[in-house]
Coordinates of C-alpha atoms and ligand atoms in Angstrom, one line a residue:
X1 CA -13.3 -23.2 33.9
X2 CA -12.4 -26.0 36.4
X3 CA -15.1 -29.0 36.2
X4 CA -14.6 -32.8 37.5
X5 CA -13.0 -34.9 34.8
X6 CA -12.8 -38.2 34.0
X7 CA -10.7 -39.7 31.2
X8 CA -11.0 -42.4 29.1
X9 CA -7.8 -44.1 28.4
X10 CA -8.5 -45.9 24.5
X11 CA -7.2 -49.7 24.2
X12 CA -8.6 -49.4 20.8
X13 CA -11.8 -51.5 21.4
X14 CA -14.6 -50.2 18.7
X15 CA -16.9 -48.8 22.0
X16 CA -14.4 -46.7 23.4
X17 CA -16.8 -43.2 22.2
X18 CA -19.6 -44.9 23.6
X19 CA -17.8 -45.0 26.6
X20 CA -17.1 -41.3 27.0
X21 CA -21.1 -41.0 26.0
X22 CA -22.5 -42.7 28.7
X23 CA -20.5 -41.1 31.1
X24 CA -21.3 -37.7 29.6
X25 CA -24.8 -38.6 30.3
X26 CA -24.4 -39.2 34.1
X27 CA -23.0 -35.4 33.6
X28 CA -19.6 -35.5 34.2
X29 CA -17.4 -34.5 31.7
X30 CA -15.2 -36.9 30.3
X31 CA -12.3 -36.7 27.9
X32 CA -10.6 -39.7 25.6
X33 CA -6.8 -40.3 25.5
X34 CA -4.3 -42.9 23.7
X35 CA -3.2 -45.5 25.8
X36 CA 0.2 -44.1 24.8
X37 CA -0.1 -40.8 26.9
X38 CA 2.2 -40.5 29.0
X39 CA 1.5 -41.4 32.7
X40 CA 2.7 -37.9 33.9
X41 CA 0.4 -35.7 32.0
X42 CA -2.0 -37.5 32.9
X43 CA -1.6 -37.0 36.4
X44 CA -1.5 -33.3 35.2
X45 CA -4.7 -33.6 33.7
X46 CA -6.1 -34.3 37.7
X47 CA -8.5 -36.7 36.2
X48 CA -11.2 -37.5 39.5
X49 CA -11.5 -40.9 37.5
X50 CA -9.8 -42.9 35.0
X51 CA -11.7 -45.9 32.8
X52 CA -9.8 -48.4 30.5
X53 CA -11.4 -49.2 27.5
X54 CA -11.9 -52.8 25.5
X55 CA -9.3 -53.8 23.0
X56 CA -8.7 -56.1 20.5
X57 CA -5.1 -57.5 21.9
X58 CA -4.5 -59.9 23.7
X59 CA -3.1 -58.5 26.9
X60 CA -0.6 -61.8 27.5
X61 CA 1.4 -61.6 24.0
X62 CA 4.4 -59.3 23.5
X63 CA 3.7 -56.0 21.9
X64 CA 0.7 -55.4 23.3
X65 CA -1.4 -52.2 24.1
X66 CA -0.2 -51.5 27.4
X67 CA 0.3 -49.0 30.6
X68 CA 2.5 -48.4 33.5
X69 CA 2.1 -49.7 36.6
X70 CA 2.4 -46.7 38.4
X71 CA -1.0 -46.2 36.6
X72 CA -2.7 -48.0 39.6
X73 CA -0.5 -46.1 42.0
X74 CA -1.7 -42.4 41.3
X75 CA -4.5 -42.5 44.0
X76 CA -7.1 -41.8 41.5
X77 CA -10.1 -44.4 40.9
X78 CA -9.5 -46.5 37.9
X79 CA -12.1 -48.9 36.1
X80 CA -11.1 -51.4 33.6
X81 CA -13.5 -52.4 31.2
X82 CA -13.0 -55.7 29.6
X83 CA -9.8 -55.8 28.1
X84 CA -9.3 -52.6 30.8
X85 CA -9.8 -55.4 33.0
X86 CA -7.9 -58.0 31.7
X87 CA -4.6 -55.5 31.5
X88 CA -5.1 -54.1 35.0
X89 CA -5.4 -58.0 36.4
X90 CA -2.3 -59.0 34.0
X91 CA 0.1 -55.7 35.1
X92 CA -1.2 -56.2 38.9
X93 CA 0.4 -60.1 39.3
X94 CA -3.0 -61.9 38.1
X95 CA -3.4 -64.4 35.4
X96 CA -4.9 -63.4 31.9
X97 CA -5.1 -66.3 29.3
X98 CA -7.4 -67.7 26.8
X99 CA -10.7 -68.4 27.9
X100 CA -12.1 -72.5 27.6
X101 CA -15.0 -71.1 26.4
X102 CA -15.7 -67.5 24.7
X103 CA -18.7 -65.1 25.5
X104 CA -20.2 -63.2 23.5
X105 CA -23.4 -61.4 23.5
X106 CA -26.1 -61.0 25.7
X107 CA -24.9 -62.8 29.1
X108 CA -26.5 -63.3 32.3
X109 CA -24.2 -61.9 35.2
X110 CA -24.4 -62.6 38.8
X111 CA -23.5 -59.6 41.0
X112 CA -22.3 -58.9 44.9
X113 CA -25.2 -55.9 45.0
X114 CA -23.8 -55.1 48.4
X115 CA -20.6 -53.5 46.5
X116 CA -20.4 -49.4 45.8
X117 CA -20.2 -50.3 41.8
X118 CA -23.1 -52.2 41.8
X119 CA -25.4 -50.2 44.1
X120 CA -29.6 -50.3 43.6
X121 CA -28.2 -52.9 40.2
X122 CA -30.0 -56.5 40.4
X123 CA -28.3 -59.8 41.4
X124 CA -29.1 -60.9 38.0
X125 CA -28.0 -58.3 35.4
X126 CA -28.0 -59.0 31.7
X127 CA -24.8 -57.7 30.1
X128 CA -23.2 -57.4 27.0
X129 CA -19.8 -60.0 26.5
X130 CA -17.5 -59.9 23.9
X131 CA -14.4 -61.5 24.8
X132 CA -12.4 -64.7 24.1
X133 CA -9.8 -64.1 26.8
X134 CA -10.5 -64.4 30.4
X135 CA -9.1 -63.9 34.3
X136 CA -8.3 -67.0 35.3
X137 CA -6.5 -65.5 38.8
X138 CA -7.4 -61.9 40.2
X139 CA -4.3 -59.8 40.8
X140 CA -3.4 -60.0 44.7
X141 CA -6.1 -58.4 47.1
X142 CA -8.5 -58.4 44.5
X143 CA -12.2 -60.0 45.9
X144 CA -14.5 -60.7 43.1
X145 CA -17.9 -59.1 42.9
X146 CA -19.3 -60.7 39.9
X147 CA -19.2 -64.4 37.5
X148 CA -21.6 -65.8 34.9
X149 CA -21.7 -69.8 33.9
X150 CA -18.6 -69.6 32.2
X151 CA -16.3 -66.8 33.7
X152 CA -15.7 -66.9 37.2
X153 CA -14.3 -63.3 37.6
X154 CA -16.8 -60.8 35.6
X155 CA -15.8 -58.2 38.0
X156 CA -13.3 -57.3 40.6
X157 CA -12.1 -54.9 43.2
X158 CA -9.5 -53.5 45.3
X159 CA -10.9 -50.8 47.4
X160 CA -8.0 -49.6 49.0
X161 CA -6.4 -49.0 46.3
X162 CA -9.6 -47.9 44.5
X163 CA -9.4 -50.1 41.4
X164 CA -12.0 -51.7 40.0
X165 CA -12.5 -53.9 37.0
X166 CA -15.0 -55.6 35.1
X167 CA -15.1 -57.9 32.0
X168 CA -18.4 -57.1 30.2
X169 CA -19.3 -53.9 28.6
X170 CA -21.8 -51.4 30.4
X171 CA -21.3 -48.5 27.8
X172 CA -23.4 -51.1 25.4
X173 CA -26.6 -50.8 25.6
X174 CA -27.7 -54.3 25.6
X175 CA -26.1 -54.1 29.4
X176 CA -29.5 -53.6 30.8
X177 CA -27.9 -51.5 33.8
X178 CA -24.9 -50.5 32.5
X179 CA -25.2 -46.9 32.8
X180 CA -26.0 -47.3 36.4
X181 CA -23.1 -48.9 37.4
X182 CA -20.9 -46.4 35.4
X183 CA -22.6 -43.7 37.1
X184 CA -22.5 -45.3 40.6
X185 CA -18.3 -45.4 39.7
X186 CA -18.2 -42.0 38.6
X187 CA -20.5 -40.4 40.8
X188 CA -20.3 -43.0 44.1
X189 CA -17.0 -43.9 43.6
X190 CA -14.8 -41.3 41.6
X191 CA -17.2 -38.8 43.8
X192 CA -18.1 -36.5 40.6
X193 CA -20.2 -33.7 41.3
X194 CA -22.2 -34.1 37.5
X195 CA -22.1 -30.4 36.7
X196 CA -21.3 -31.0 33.5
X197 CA -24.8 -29.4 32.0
X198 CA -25.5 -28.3 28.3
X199 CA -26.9 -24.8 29.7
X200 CA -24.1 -24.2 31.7
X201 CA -21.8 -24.8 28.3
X202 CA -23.5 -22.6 26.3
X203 CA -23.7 -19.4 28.6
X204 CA -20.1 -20.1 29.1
X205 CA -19.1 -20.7 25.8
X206 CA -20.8 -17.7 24.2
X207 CA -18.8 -15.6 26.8
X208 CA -15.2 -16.9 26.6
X209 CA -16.1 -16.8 22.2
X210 CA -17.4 -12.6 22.8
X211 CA -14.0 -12.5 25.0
X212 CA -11.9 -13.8 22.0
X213 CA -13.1 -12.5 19.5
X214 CA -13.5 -8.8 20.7
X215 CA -13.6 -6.8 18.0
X216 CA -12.8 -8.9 15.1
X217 CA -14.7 -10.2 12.2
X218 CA -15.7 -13.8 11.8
X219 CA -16.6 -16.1 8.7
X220 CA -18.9 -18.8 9.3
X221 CA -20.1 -21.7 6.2
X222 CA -23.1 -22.6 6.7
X223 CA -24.4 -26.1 5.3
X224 CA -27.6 -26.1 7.2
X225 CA -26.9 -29.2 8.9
X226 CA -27.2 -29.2 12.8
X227 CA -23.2 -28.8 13.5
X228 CA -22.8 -25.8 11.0
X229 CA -25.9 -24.1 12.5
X230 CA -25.4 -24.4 16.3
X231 CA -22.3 -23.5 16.0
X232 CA -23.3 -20.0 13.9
X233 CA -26.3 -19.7 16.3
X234 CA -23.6 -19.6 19.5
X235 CA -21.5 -17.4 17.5
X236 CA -24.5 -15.5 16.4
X237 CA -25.4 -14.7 20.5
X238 CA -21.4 -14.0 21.3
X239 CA -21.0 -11.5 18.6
X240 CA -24.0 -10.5 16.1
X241 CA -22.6 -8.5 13.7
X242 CA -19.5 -8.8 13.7
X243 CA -20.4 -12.5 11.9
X244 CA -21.3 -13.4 8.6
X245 CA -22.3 -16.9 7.3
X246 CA -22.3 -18.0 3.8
X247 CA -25.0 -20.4 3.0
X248 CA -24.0 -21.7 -0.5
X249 CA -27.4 -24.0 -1.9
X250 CA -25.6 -26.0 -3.9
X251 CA -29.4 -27.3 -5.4
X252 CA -28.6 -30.6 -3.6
X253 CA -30.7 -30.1 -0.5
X254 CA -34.2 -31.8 0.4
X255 CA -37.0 -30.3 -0.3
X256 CA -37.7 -26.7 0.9
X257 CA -34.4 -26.7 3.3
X258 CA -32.5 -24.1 1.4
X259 CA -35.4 -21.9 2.4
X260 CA -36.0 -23.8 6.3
X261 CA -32.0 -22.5 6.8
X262 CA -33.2 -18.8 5.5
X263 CA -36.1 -18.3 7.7
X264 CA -33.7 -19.0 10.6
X265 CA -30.5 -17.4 9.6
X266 CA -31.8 -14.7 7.1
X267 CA -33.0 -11.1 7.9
X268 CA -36.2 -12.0 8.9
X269 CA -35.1 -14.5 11.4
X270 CA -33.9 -13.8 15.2
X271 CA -30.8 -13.4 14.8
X272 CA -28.8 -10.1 14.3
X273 CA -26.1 -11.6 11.7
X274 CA -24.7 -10.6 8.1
X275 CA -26.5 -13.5 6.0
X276 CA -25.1 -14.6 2.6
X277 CA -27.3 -17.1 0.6
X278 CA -25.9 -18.3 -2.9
X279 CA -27.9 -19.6 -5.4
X280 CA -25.6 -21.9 -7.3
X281 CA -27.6 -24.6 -8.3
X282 CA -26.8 -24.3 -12.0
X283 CA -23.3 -24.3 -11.8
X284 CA -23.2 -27.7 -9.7
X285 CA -25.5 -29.2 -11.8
X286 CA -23.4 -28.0 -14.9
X287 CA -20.2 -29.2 -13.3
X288 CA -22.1 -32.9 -12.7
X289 CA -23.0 -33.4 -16.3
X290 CA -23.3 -36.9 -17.6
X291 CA -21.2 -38.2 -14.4
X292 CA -21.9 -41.7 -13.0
X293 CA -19.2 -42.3 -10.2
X294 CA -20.2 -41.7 -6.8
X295 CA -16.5 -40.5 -5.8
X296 CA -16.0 -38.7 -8.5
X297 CA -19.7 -36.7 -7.9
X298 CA -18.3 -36.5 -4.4
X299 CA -14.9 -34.7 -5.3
X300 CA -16.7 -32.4 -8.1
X301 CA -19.4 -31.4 -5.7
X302 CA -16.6 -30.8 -2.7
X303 CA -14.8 -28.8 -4.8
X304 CA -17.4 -26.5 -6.2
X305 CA -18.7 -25.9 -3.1
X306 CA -14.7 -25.1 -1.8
X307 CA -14.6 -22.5 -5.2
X308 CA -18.2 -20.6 -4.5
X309 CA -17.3 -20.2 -0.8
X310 CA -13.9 -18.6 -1.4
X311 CA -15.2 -16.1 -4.0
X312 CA -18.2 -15.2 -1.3
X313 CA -15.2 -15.2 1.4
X314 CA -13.0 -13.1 -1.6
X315 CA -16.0 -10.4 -1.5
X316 CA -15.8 -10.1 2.3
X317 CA -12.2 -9.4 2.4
X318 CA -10.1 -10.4 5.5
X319 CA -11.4 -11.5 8.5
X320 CA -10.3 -12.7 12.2
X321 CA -11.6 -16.1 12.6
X322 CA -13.1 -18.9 10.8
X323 CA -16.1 -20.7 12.7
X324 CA -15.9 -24.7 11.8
X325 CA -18.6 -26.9 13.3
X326 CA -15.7 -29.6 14.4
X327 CA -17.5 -32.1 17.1
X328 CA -15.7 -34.2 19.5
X329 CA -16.0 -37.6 17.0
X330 CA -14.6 -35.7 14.3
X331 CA -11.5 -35.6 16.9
X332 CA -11.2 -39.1 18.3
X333 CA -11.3 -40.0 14.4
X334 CA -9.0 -38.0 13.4
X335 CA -6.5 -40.0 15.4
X336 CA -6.2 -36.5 17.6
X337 CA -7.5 -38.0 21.1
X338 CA -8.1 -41.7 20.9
X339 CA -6.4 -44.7 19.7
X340 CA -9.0 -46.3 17.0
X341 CA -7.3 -46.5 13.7
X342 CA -7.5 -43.2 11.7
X343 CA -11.4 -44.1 9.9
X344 CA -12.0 -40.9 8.4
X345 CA -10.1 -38.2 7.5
X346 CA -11.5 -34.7 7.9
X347 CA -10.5 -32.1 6.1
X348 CA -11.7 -29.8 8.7
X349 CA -9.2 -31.0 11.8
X350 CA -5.8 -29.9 12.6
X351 CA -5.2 -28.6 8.9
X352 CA -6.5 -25.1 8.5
X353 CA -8.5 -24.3 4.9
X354 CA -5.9 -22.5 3.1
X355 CA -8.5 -20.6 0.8
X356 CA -9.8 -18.1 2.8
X357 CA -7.7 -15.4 4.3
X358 CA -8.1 -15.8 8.1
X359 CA -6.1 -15.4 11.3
X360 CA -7.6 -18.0 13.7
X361 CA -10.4 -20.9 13.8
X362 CA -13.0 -21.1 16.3
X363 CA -14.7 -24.5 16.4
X364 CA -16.9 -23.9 19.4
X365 CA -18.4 -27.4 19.7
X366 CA -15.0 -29.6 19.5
X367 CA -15.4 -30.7 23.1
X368 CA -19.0 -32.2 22.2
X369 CA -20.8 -35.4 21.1
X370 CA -23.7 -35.5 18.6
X371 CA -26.2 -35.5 21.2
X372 CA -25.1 -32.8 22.8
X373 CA -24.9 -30.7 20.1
X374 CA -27.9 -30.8 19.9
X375 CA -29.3 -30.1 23.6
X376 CA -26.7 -27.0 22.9
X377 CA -29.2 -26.1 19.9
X378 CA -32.0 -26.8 22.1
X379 CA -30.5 -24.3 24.8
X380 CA -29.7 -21.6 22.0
X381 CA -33.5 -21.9 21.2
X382 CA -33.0 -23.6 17.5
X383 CA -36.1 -25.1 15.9
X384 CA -36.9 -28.7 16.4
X385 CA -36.7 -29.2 13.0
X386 CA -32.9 -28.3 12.4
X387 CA -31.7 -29.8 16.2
X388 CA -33.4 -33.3 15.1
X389 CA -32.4 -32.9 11.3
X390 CA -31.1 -36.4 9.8
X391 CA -27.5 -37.0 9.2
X392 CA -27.5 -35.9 5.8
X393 CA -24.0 -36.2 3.5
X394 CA -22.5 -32.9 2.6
X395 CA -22.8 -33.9 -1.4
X396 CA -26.4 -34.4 -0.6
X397 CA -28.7 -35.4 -3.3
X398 CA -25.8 -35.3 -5.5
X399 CA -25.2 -38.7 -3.9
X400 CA -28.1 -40.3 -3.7
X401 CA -29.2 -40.2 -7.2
X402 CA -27.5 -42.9 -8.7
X403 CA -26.3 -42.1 -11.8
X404 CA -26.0 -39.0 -13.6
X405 CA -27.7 -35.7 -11.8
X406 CA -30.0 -33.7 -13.5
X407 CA -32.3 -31.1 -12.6
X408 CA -34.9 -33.3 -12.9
X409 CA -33.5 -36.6 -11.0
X410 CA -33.3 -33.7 -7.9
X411 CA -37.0 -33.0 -8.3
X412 CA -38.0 -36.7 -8.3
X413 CA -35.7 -37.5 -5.0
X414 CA -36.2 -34.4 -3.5
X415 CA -40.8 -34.8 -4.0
X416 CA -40.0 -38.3 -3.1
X417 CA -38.0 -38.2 0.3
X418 CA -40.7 -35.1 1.8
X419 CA -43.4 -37.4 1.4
X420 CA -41.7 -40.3 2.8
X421 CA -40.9 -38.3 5.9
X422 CA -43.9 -36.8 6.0
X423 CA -45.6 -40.0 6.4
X424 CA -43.0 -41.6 8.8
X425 CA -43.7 -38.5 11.0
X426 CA -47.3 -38.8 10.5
X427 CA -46.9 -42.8 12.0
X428 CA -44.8 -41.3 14.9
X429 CA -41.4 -42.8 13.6
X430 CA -39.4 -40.0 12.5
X431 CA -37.4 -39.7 16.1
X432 CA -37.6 -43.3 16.8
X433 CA -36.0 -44.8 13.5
X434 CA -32.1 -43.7 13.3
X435 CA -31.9 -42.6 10.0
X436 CA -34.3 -43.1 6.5
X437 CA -34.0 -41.5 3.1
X438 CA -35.3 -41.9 -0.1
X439 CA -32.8 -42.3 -2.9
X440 CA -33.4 -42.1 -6.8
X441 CA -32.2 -45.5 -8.7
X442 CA -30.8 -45.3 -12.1
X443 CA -33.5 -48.4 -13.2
X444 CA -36.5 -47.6 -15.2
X445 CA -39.1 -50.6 -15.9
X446 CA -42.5 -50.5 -17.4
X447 CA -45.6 -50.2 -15.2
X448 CA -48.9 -49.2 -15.9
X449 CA -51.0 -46.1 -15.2
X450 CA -54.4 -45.3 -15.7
X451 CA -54.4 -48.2 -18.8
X452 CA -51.1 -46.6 -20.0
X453 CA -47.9 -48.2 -20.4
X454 CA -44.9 -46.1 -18.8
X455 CA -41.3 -46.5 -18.3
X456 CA -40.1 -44.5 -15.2
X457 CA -38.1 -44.5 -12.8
X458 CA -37.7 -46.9 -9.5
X459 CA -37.6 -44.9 -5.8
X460 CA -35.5 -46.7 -3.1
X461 CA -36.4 -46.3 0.6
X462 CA -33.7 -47.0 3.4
X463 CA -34.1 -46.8 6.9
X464 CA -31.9 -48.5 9.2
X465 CA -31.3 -48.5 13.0
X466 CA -28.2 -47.3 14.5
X467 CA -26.2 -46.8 17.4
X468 CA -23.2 -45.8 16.3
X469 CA -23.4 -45.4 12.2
X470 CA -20.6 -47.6 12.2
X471 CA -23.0 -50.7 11.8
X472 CA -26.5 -50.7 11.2
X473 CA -29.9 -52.7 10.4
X474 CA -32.4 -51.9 8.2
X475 CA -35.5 -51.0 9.9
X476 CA -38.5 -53.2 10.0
X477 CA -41.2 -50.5 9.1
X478 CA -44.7 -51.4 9.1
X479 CA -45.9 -52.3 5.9
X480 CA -48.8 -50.2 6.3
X481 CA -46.3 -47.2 6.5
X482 CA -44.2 -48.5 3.4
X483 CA -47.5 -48.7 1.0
X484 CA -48.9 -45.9 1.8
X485 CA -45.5 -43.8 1.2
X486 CA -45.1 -46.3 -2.0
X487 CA -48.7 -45.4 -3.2
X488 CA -48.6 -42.0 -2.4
X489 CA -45.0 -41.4 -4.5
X490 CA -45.8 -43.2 -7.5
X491 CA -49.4 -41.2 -7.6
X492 CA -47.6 -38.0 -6.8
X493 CA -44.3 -38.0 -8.3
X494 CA -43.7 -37.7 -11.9
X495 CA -42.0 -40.7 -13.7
X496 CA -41.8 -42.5 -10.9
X497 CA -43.5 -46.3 -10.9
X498 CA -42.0 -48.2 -9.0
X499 CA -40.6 -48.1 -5.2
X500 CA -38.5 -50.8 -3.4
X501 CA -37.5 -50.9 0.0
X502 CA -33.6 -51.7 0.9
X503 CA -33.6 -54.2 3.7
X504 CA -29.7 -54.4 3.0
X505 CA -27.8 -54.1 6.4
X506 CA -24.1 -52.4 6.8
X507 CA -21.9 -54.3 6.1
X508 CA -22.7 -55.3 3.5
X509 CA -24.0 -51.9 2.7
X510 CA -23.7 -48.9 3.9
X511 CA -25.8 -46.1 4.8
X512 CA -26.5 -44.1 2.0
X513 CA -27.4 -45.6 -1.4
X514 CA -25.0 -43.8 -3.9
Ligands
LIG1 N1 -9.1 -58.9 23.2 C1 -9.6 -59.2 24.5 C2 -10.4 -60.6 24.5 O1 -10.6 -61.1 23.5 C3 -10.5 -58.1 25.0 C4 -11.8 -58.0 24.2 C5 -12.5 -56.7 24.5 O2 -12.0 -55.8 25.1 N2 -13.8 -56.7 24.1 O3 -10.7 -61.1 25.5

C-alpha cells in the first residue's frame, strides 16, 4: 500500500511522539527515525516531508546529535523544530550559540502571516519555548518569518530549497496554533494528500491479515484492555474461527470487567471466535499471600499470568501465529524507531514469547498511536466502554492495594473504584479527566458509625491530567464530586471510613498508587 509519508527524524527532545501525533492528525501518515539513519535510506524511504525534532544538545559543542548536509540537498521539504532549527542553521553556515536570555514557556511570537507556513495563523501567536540556545545569524538565503522580545529569529525559511525552520514547539499544545502550521507544512508545503484515515486502515488491514494468515490457526491473549481487544476484534473480522483468545481473569480486574470482556468476546457476543475464559482468581491470590512489595507483586502476578496462558496455549496445541497488541509507543520506546533513551522495556517487542509453540507474530496495530487505536475500535464497531477504557496496569488491582492482597482488599477497591467512576461520569468528567482510580491504602484509623467506634480501612482517590503519561497533575475535581464519591464509599463499602484524595503530582509521584 503506497500512502504519502512523512518522517520524523528524533534529536532526542522528550516531544518527539507528540510530533508524529499531531501530524497524524492532519492525516498524513508519519513515521519516527534515529537521527543516526542513514541519509540514503532515507532517501529510499521517499519521505514527501522530513521534520527535525527538539533535543537536549547543544548543536555548537563536539559530539553532538547531528546530520549530513546532504540532508538539505535531497529536494524533499524539511522543517526543523527547535533544536531541528538550531542544527539545520548551524550545518547550513549560520550561527548557533547561547542565548543572552532563555525562553521558556508560554511566549508571544510575532509572525510574517503572508508566508505558506504560517497561512490563516495570527500575527500574534502564543507558542510554547523551551530553549536556552538561540540563532544569532540565519544560514545564507535564509529570510526570517518570525521573532519574539528576546529571539530575533523564531522562524526561518529558504524556499527554494524548501527548508524551513522554527525555534518554538507547535506539536505542544500550549502553541495555540501549532497544529495549523504543521498542517499548512505538511499539507501546503510537503503537498500531502491526508489519506491517511482510520477506516481506510482497518478494511486494509483485515485484508492483508485474512491474506497471511490463510489457513492457519492463531493464538490471541486477551487482557481486556483496549490494545489486546482491537487487536482480537480485527483479527476476529480477518479470520473468525480460525482464532482463539485466552482471556485469563486473574481476579485483579475492576468491577464486573471480567464479565464486560465476555459479553463481547464470548459466544453470545458478535463475533464468530473460539473464546477461552479462565477463572484463576484463587491461584493469584494464593501465589500473593502475605506479600508487601509492589515489584515483587508485579513479577509474581507477571508470571502466573505467563504460567496459566501457556497451559491454555499447551491444550490448544500448535498454532501459526501469535496476535500481540504491540502499538507504535511501545516501538519508539523500545529504542526500535526513535532516539529517546530506552524508558521501558517490553517484553512484547523484538523478542518473541518463547512459551508458546508458534510460527509467526502478528501485531496488527504496531504502526498506531493510542488514539488511533482506538478510532480503529471505533471503526471495528467496539463498545464505547472498552475503546474509552482507562489505562489500567496489567497487575491490576494487584497493584493498587497497598500491601498484602486478599480476596477481601479486591472487593473493597474493586466496590470503591465503580462508584467513584460512576459518579465522575455522572458529573460529565469521565472523558475529560486523563486518568482516575481508586486505590486501597494499607492505613486503618478509627472513625465512627452510627455511634459505633470502627477501625477500617482508608480509600485513596487519584486523578491526574495528562498529556503524555510521562508527567502529570493531579486533577482539581470539584469538591462537590469528591464528597459525594467520599460519602457514598464509606456508606456503601464495608470497612471502609475514611477516603483521601492524592493531589500528589508526577514527579514526585507517579501515576498509580502501589
Ligand atoms: N538544547 C537546545 C537548546 O537548549 C534545543 C532545545 C530544544 O530542542 N527544546 O536551545
Amino acid at each position: 500500500m503506497s500512502r504519502d509519508k512523512v518522517i520524523v527524524i528524533d534529536f532526542g527532545g522528550q516531544y518527539n511522539q507528540l510530533v508524529a501525533r499531531r501530524v497524524r492528525e492532519c492525516n498524513v501518515y508519519c513515521e519516527i527515525y534515529s537521527y543516526k539513519t542513514d541519509l540514503n535510506k532515507i532517501r529510499e524511504m521517499k519521505p514527501k516531508g522530513i521534520i527535525l525534532t527538539g533535543g537536549p544538545d547543544s548543536c555548537y559543542v563536539e559530539g553532538a546529535a547531528g546530520c549530513e548536509k546532504g540532508l538539505f540537498d535531497l529536494g524533499i521539504p524539511v522543517l526543523g523544530l527547535c533544536y531541528g532549527a538550531q542544527l539545520m542553521m548551524h550545518v547550513l553556515g549560520g550561527h548557533v550559540c547561547k542565548a543572552p536570555v532563555r525562553e521558556y514557556g508560554k511566549i508571544e511570537v510575532i509572525v510574517d502571516t503572508s508566508v505558506p507556513l504560517f497561512a490563516n495563523v495570527s500575527e500574534h501567536t502564543i507558542c510554547w519555548m523551551s530553549h536556552n540556545d538561540y540563532i544569532e545569524r540565519t544560514a545564507p538565503e535564509f529570510q526570517i518569518i518570525a521573532h519574539t522580545d528576546n529571539c530575533p529569529a523564531a522562524a526561518m525559511q529558504c524556499v527554494n530549497r524548501k527548508l524551513y525552520a522554527i525555534q518554538f514547539h507547535p506539536e505542544v499544545l500550549h502553541t495555540v496554533e501549532g497544529t495549523k502550521i504543521l498542517s499548512n507544512f505538511v499539507h501546503g508545503i510537503c503537498g500531502c494528500t491526508g489519506d491517511w484515515r482510520m477506516d481506510a486502515f482497518v478494511a486494509n488491514s483485515v485484508k492483508a491479515i485474512r491474506q497471511k494468515v490463510g489457513k492457519g490457526k492463531v493464538l490471541c491473549a486477551l487482557s481486556g484492555g483496549v490494545d489486546s481487544s482491537v487487536a482480537a476484534v480485527m483479527l476476529a473480522k480477518a479470520v473468525g474461527e480460525q482464532l482463539t483468545c485466552v482471556f485469563v481473569d486473574h481476579g485483579l480486574l475492576r468491577k464486573n470487567e471480567g464479565d464486560e470482556v465476555e459479553e463481547v468476546f464470548g459466544p453470545s457476543g458478535p463475533y464468530n471466535l473460539n473464546f477461552v475464559r479462565v477463572n484463576a482468581k484463587e491461584r493469584f491470590y494464593e501465589k500473593l499471600k502475605g506479600i508487601e512489595e509492589p515489584e515483587q507483586k508485579r513479577k509474581i502476578i507477571g508470571e502466573e499470568f505467563i504460567r496459566v496462558f501457556e497451559e491454555e496455549a499447551k491444550k490448544i496445541g500448535a498454532v501459526d501465529f501469535l496476535v500481540q497488541g504491540t502499538i507504535y509507543p511501545d516501538v519508539v520506546e523500545s529504542g526500535l524507531g526513535g532516539e529517546s533513551s530506552v524508558i521501558k522495556s517490553h517484553h512484547n517487542v523484538g523478542g518473541l514469547p518463547d512459551y508458546v509453540d508458534f510460527k509467526e507474530i502478528i501485531e496488527p496495530l504496531r504502526d498506531l498511536f493510542k488514539d488511533e487505536v482506538r478510532q480503529a475500535g471505533l471503526e471495528l464497531g467496539i463498545p464505547n466502554r472498552l475503546v474509552f477504557r482507562q489505562p489500567f496496569p496489567g497487575p491490576g488491582l494487584g497493584i493498587r492495594i497497598v500491601g498484602e492482597v486478599t480476596a477481601e482488599k479486591v472487593r473493597m477497591v474493586q466496590e470503591a473504584d465503580a462508584i467513584y467512576r460512576e459518579e465522575m461520569a455522572k458529573a460529565g468528567l469521565d472523558r475529560s479527566v486523563g486518568q482516575y482510580f481508586a486505590a486501597l491504602t494499607n492505613m486503618r484509623s478509627v472513625g465512627v458509625m452510627g455511634d459505633e467506634r470502627t477501625y477500617d480501612y482508608a480509600v485513596a482517590l487519584r486523578a491526574v491530567n495528562t498529556v503524555d503519561f510521562m508527567t502529570a497533575e493531579a486533577a482539581e475535581l470539584p469538591w462537590e464530586v469528591l464528597g459525594r464519591v467520599a460519602s457514598r464509599i464509606v456508606n456503601e463499602v464495608e470497612h471502609v471510613n475514611r477516603v483521601l484524595y492524592d493531589c500528589t503530582g508526577k514527579p514526585p509521584g507517579t501515576i498509580e498508587f502501589e
